[in-house]
Coordinates of C-alpha atoms in Angstrom, one line a residue:
M1 CA -37.7 -26.4 24.4
A2 CA -39.3 -24.2 21.6
I3 CA -36.8 -22.7 19.2
N4 CA -37.7 -19.1 20.2
A5 CA -37.0 -20.0 23.9
V6 CA -33.6 -21.4 22.9
L7 CA -32.7 -18.3 21.0
E8 CA -33.7 -16.1 23.9
E9 CA -31.4 -18.0 26.3
P10 CA -29.0 -15.2 27.6
T11 CA -25.8 -17.0 26.6
L12 CA -26.9 -17.8 23.1
S13 CA -28.7 -14.6 22.4
T14 CA -25.6 -12.6 23.5
L15 CA -23.4 -14.6 21.2
I16 CA -25.8 -14.1 18.3
N17 CA -26.0 -10.4 18.8
S18 CA -22.2 -10.0 19.2
Q19 CA -21.8 -11.9 15.9
H20 CA -24.4 -9.8 14.1
G21 CA -26.9 -12.5 13.7
V22 CA -24.4 -15.1 12.4
L23 CA -23.9 -18.5 14.1
T24 CA -21.9 -21.6 13.4
A25 CA -23.4 -25.1 13.5
A26 CA -21.1 -26.0 16.4
Q27 CA -22.2 -22.9 18.4
A28 CA -25.9 -23.7 17.6
K29 CA -25.5 -27.2 18.9
A30 CA -23.7 -26.1 22.0
G31 CA -26.6 -23.6 22.7
G32 CA -29.2 -26.3 22.3
L33 CA -30.2 -26.0 18.7
A34 CA -30.3 -29.3 16.9
H35 CA -28.8 -29.5 13.4
E36 CA -32.2 -30.7 12.1
T37 CA -33.6 -27.3 13.3
L38 CA -31.0 -25.4 11.3
R39 CA -31.7 -27.5 8.2
R40 CA -35.4 -27.0 8.4
R41 CA -35.1 -23.3 8.9
V42 CA -32.8 -23.0 5.9
Q43 CA -35.1 -25.1 3.7
R44 CA -38.1 -22.8 4.6
G45 CA -36.0 -19.7 3.7
L46 CA -36.1 -18.4 7.3
W47 CA -32.4 -18.7 7.7
Q48 CA -29.6 -19.2 5.2
R49 CA -26.2 -20.8 5.0
L50 CA -23.4 -18.3 4.0
V51 CA -20.5 -20.7 3.9
P52 CA -20.3 -24.4 5.1
G53 CA -21.2 -24.6 8.8
V54 CA -22.0 -20.9 9.2
Y55 CA -25.5 -19.5 9.1
A56 CA -27.2 -16.1 9.0
L57 CA -30.3 -16.2 11.2
Q58 CA -32.5 -14.3 8.7
G59 CA -34.1 -14.7 5.3
G60 CA -33.1 -11.4 3.8
P61 CA -29.8 -10.5 2.1
P62 CA -26.8 -10.6 4.5
S63 CA -25.2 -7.4 5.4
R64 CA -21.5 -6.7 4.7
V65 CA -20.5 -7.3 8.3
Q66 CA -22.4 -10.6 8.4
W67 CA -20.3 -11.8 5.4
L68 CA -17.2 -10.7 7.2
M69 CA -18.2 -12.5 10.4
A70 CA -19.1 -15.6 8.5
A71 CA -15.7 -15.6 6.7
Q72 CA -13.8 -15.3 10.0
L73 CA -15.9 -18.0 11.7
Y74 CA -15.3 -20.4 8.9
A75 CA -11.5 -19.6 8.7
G76 CA -11.2 -20.2 12.4
E77 CA -9.7 -18.6 15.5
Q78 CA -6.2 -18.5 13.9
S79 CA -7.2 -16.3 11.0
V80 CA -7.3 -12.6 10.0
L81 CA -9.2 -11.0 7.2
T82 CA -7.2 -9.2 4.6
G83 CA -7.5 -7.6 1.2
Q84 CA -10.6 -5.7 0.3
A85 CA -12.6 -7.3 3.1
A86 CA -10.1 -5.9 5.6
L87 CA -10.0 -2.5 3.9
A88 CA -13.8 -2.2 4.5
V89 CA -13.2 -2.8 8.3
H90 CA -10.4 -0.2 8.2
G91 CA -12.8 2.2 6.6
L92 CA -10.9 2.6 3.4
R93 CA -13.3 3.1 0.5
P94 CA -12.0 3.0 -3.1
P95 CA -14.1 5.0 -5.6
R96 CA -17.4 3.3 -6.3
D97 CA -17.0 3.4 -10.0
S98 CA -13.7 1.6 -9.8
A99 CA -13.3 -2.2 -10.1
A100 CA -12.2 -2.2 -6.5
G101 CA -15.3 -0.3 -5.4
A102 CA -17.6 -2.6 -7.3
A103 CA -16.0 -5.9 -6.1
G104 CA -15.3 -4.8 -2.5
F105 CA -17.3 -3.0 0.2
G106 CA -18.4 0.6 0.7
G107 CA -18.1 0.1 4.5
V108 CA -18.8 -2.4 7.2
Q109 CA -21.7 -1.0 9.2
G110 CA -25.2 -1.6 7.7
G111 CA -25.9 -2.0 4.0
H112 CA -26.6 -5.2 2.1
C113 CA -24.8 -6.9 -0.7
G114 CA -26.8 -8.1 -3.7
A115 CA -23.9 -10.2 -4.8
R116 CA -21.5 -12.2 -2.6
P117 CA -18.5 -9.9 -1.8
R118 CA -14.8 -10.8 -2.2
L119 CA -13.5 -12.3 1.0
D120 CA -9.9 -13.2 1.7
A121 CA -8.6 -14.6 5.0
L122 CA -5.0 -15.4 6.1
V123 CA -4.3 -18.5 8.1
P124 CA -1.0 -19.9 9.3
H125 CA 0.9 -22.0 6.7
T126 CA 0.5 -25.1 8.8
R127 CA -3.3 -24.8 9.0
R128 CA -5.4 -26.9 6.6
R129 CA -8.5 -25.1 5.5
Q130 CA -10.1 -25.1 2.1
S131 CA -11.3 -22.1 0.2
V132 CA -15.1 -22.0 -0.4
A133 CA -16.9 -19.4 -2.5
P134 CA -16.8 -16.5 -1.9
L135 CA -14.1 -17.0 0.7
R136 CA -10.4 -17.5 -0.3
I137 CA -8.2 -19.0 2.3
I138 CA -4.5 -17.8 2.0
R139 CA -1.9 -19.8 3.8
T140 CA 1.1 -17.7 4.8
T141 CA 4.3 -18.0 6.7
R142 CA 4.2 -14.2 7.3
F143 CA 1.2 -14.2 9.6
P144 CA 0.5 -10.6 10.7
E145 CA -0.5 -9.3 14.1
A146 CA -4.2 -8.7 13.9
T147 CA -5.9 -5.3 14.2
R148 CA -9.3 -5.7 16.0
S149 CA -12.6 -4.1 15.3
G150 CA -15.1 -5.6 17.7
L151 CA -14.9 -9.3 17.1
L152 CA -13.4 -8.9 13.7
R153 CA -9.7 -9.5 13.2
V154 CA -8.0 -7.9 10.2
A155 CA -4.5 -7.5 8.8
P156 CA -2.8 -4.2 9.3
L157 CA -3.7 -1.6 6.7
A158 CA -0.5 -1.8 4.6
R159 CA -0.7 -5.6 4.4
S160 CA -4.4 -5.4 3.5
V161 CA -3.7 -3.0 0.7
V162 CA -1.0 -5.2 -0.8
D163 CA -3.1 -8.4 -0.4
G164 CA -6.1 -6.6 -2.0
C165 CA -4.0 -5.6 -5.0
L166 CA -2.6 -9.2 -5.3
A167 CA -6.1 -10.6 -5.2
A168 CA -7.3 -8.1 -7.9
V169 CA -4.6 -9.2 -10.3
A170 CA -5.3 -12.9 -9.5
D171 CA -9.0 -12.3 -10.3
G172 CA -8.2 -10.6 -13.6
E173 CA -8.9 -7.1 -12.4
P174 CA -5.5 -5.3 -12.5
E175 CA -7.3 -2.0 -13.1
A176 CA -8.4 -2.1 -9.5
I177 CA -4.8 -1.6 -8.3
D178 CA -4.7 2.1 -9.0
A179 CA -8.0 2.7 -7.1
I180 CA -6.8 0.7 -4.1
V181 CA -3.4 2.3 -3.8
T182 CA -4.7 5.8 -4.5
A183 CA -7.4 5.5 -1.8
A184 CA -4.8 4.2 0.7
L185 CA -2.3 7.0 0.1
E186 CA -4.9 9.7 0.1
D187 CA -6.3 8.3 3.4
G188 CA -3.0 9.2 5.0
R189 CA -2.9 6.3 7.5
V190 CA -0.4 4.4 5.5
Q191 CA 2.8 5.6 3.8
L192 CA 4.2 4.6 0.5
T193 CA 7.3 3.2 2.2
E194 CA 5.1 0.8 4.1
L195 CA 3.4 -0.5 0.9
E196 CA 6.8 -0.9 -0.7
Y197 CA 8.1 -2.9 2.3
E198 CA 5.0 -5.1 2.3
L199 CA 5.2 -5.8 -1.4
A200 CA 8.9 -6.6 -1.2
K201 CA 8.0 -9.4 1.3
A202 CA 5.0 -10.7 -0.7
P203 CA 5.2 -13.5 -3.2
R204 CA 6.4 -12.3 -6.6
Q205 CA 3.5 -14.0 -8.4
H206 CA 0.9 -11.4 -9.6
S207 CA 3.1 -8.6 -8.3
A208 CA 4.5 -7.0 -11.5
A209 CA 1.5 -4.6 -12.0
I210 CA 1.6 -3.6 -8.3
R211 CA 5.3 -2.8 -8.4
A212 CA 4.7 -0.7 -11.5
E213 CA 1.9 1.2 -9.7
L214 CA 4.1 1.8 -6.6
R215 CA 6.9 3.0 -8.9
T216 CA 4.5 5.5 -10.4
S217 CA 3.3 6.6 -7.0
R218 CA 6.9 7.0 -5.8
A219 CA 7.7 9.1 -8.9
H220 CA 4.7 11.3 -8.2
V221 CA 5.6 11.7 -4.5
R222 CA 9.2 12.4 -5.3
A223 CA 8.3 15.0 -7.9
T224 CA 5.8 16.8 -5.6
A225 CA 8.2 16.8 -2.7
S226 CA 11.1 18.0 -4.9
Q227 CA 9.0 20.9 -6.2
R228 CA 8.0 21.8 -2.7
L229 CA 11.7 21.9 -1.7
L230 CA 12.8 24.0 -4.6
A231 CA 9.9 26.4 -4.1
R232 CA 11.1 27.0 -0.5
L233 CA 14.8 27.0 -1.2
G234 CA 14.7 29.1 -4.3
T235 CA 17.1 29.1 -7.2
S236 CA 18.8 32.4 -6.6
G237 CA 21.3 33.4 -3.9
P238 CA 25.1 33.7 -3.6
F239 CA 25.8 30.2 -5.1
G240 CA 23.0 29.5 -7.7
A241 CA 21.4 26.2 -8.2
M242 CA 20.5 23.9 -11.1
Q243 CA 17.2 22.1 -10.8
D244 CA 16.4 18.5 -11.7
V245 CA 19.7 17.7 -13.4
A246 CA 21.3 14.4 -14.6
V247 CA 24.9 14.0 -13.9
Y248 CA 27.0 12.2 -16.6
L249 CA 30.5 10.9 -16.5
G250 CA 31.4 10.6 -20.2
Q251 CA 28.4 8.9 -21.8
R252 CA 27.3 7.2 -18.5
R253 CA 24.6 8.7 -16.4
V254 CA 25.6 8.3 -12.8
A255 CA 23.0 10.2 -10.8
R256 CA 19.9 12.5 -10.9
A257 CA 19.9 15.4 -8.5
V258 CA 16.8 17.5 -7.6
A259 CA 19.1 20.4 -6.9
L260 CA 22.8 20.8 -7.7
W261 CA 25.2 23.7 -7.1
P262 CA 28.1 23.2 -9.5
G263 CA 30.1 26.1 -8.0
R264 CA 30.2 24.4 -4.7
A265 CA 29.9 20.7 -5.8
V266 CA 26.8 20.1 -3.7
A267 CA 24.0 17.8 -4.8
V268 CA 20.6 17.0 -3.2
L269 CA 19.3 13.5 -4.1
V270 CA 15.8 12.4 -3.4
D271 CA 15.0 8.7 -2.9
A272 CA 18.3 7.9 -4.7
P273 CA 20.0 4.5 -4.8
P274 CA 23.1 4.2 -2.5
L275 CA 25.3 3.8 -5.6
D276 CA 24.3 7.2 -7.0
A277 CA 25.4 8.9 -3.8
G278 CA 28.6 6.9 -3.6
T279 CA 29.6 7.8 -7.1
L280 CA 28.9 11.5 -6.7
T281 CA 31.0 11.5 -3.5
S282 CA 33.9 9.9 -5.3
L283 CA 33.6 12.7 -7.9
G284 CA 34.1 15.3 -5.2
F285 CA 30.5 16.2 -4.4
A286 CA 29.0 16.9 -1.0
V287 CA 25.9 14.8 -1.2
I288 CA 22.7 15.4 0.8
Q289 CA 20.4 12.4 0.6
V290 CA 16.7 12.9 1.4
A291 CA 13.7 10.6 1.4
S292 CA 10.6 12.1 -0.2
E293 CA 8.7 11.5 3.1
Q294 CA 11.3 13.7 4.9
L295 CA 10.6 16.5 2.5
T296 CA 6.9 16.3 3.3
R297 CA 7.5 16.3 7.1
D298 CA 10.5 18.5 7.7
N299 CA 11.1 20.8 4.8
G300 CA 12.2 23.8 6.9
A301 CA 15.0 22.0 8.8
L302 CA 16.3 20.5 5.5
Q303 CA 16.4 23.9 3.9
E304 CA 18.5 25.2 6.7
H305 CA 20.8 22.2 6.5
I306 CA 21.4 22.7 2.8
R307 CA 22.2 26.4 3.3
A308 CA 24.7 25.5 6.1
V309 CA 26.4 23.0 3.8
L310 CA 26.6 25.5 1.0
E311 CA 28.0 28.3 3.2
H312 CA 30.9 26.0 4.4
R313 CA 31.8 24.6 1.0
P314 CA 34.7 26.3 -1.0
E315 CA 34.5 26.8 -4.7
A316 CA 34.8 23.4 -6.5
R317 CA 37.0 21.9 -9.2
L318 CA 35.0 19.0 -10.5
S319 CA 36.3 15.9 -12.3
A320 CA 37.2 16.1 -15.9
G321 CA 34.6 14.5 -18.2
L322 CA 31.7 15.4 -15.9
A323 CA 28.6 16.8 -17.6
L324 CA 25.4 18.2 -16.2
L325 CA 22.2 17.9 -18.2
P326 CA 19.0 19.7 -17.1
L327 CA 16.3 17.1 -17.6
A328 CA 14.0 19.6 -19.2
S329 CA 16.5 19.5 -22.1
Q330 CA 16.7 15.8 -22.1
R331 CA 12.9 15.5 -22.4
D332 CA 13.0 17.6 -25.5
L333 CA 15.2 15.0 -27.3
T334 CA 13.6 12.9 -29.9
A335 CA 15.7 9.9 -28.7
S336 CA 17.2 9.2 -25.3
S337 CA 20.1 7.0 -26.2
P338 CA 23.6 8.0 -24.8
A339 CA 24.7 8.7 -28.3
R340 CA 22.3 11.6 -28.5
I341 CA 23.5 13.3 -25.3
G342 CA 25.8 15.5 -27.3
A343 CA 22.8 17.0 -29.1
A344 CA 21.4 18.3 -25.8
K345 CA 22.3 21.4 -24.0
V346 CA 25.1 19.8 -21.9
L347 CA 27.1 21.9 -19.4
P348 CA 30.6 20.6 -18.9
W349 CA 32.4 21.3 -15.7
G350 CA 36.0 20.2 -16.1
G351 CA 37.6 23.3 -14.8
R352 CA 37.1 25.9 -12.0
G353 CA 33.6 25.9 -10.7
Q354 CA 31.3 28.8 -11.7
T355 CA 28.9 30.8 -9.5

């Protein structure tokens, strides 16, 4: 049977179309195409081999989606795309002038790649499959539930972001981390908490730069959310509030409060470690713990809760040796060692609380 007739057979032509013009050698053989036919077509430049055993049935540059399909077919049925390849399927586009934008994809549909793109695929830890350029096979014991886009299987967005950052560091492009994380958070479909969770579960190798980037992002989110809270809550009123204050016991800093009412011993902590809240409670404070995401979602209800706590709190007598340092003063210090604390504008509260 002539090759065109074989390609027009309904079963094979449907498969080729669904796979965006990509076919494996095994699928070709099952559809009636001999391996010798594949070899001759590749030699003549009519078709091309993308990865071992996987072919694009065209002579021109493969599209992005063809590279993705080839990677998945090579990696096997028990595989999911991850990293920057998966981010393209999710529709996440880092800035084009960033390292991530240059190495990854601008999108899945259409378009051609002059250079082979970065492709990462996860497979179960027990599966033996070798990496082949440009595809990196990552064996994992934390195999995610796949998200589907047509025939493509991709890791969930948070996992894809973290894996993309890990791959960027491994490939010597740590500058891409900022672009990937920023694009993910600005997109809005993934929360910083999800990225932090995924990174905590990931291998520690290559993760230091990513942890630093997420800490920076967390600090920015916390500051923005705290400013929003203070703007709505206000700093005046019957009790008065201190903003962004460090709490010291002697020379030891024990907590940082986004808002603190010394006259009522009430403190609002944002994204604080449990130890900070426990220490302040032991010092006589009523502690209101808040996640920065909560400030973004439900600022009004939190504001009412704070007001209710303040209204029911009596005047306070705080522990001796307690000092409150507005962090604006601390940032003005030329040195930040505990020995220099006395040089700052420290407000001691050892006696009756003030309003």
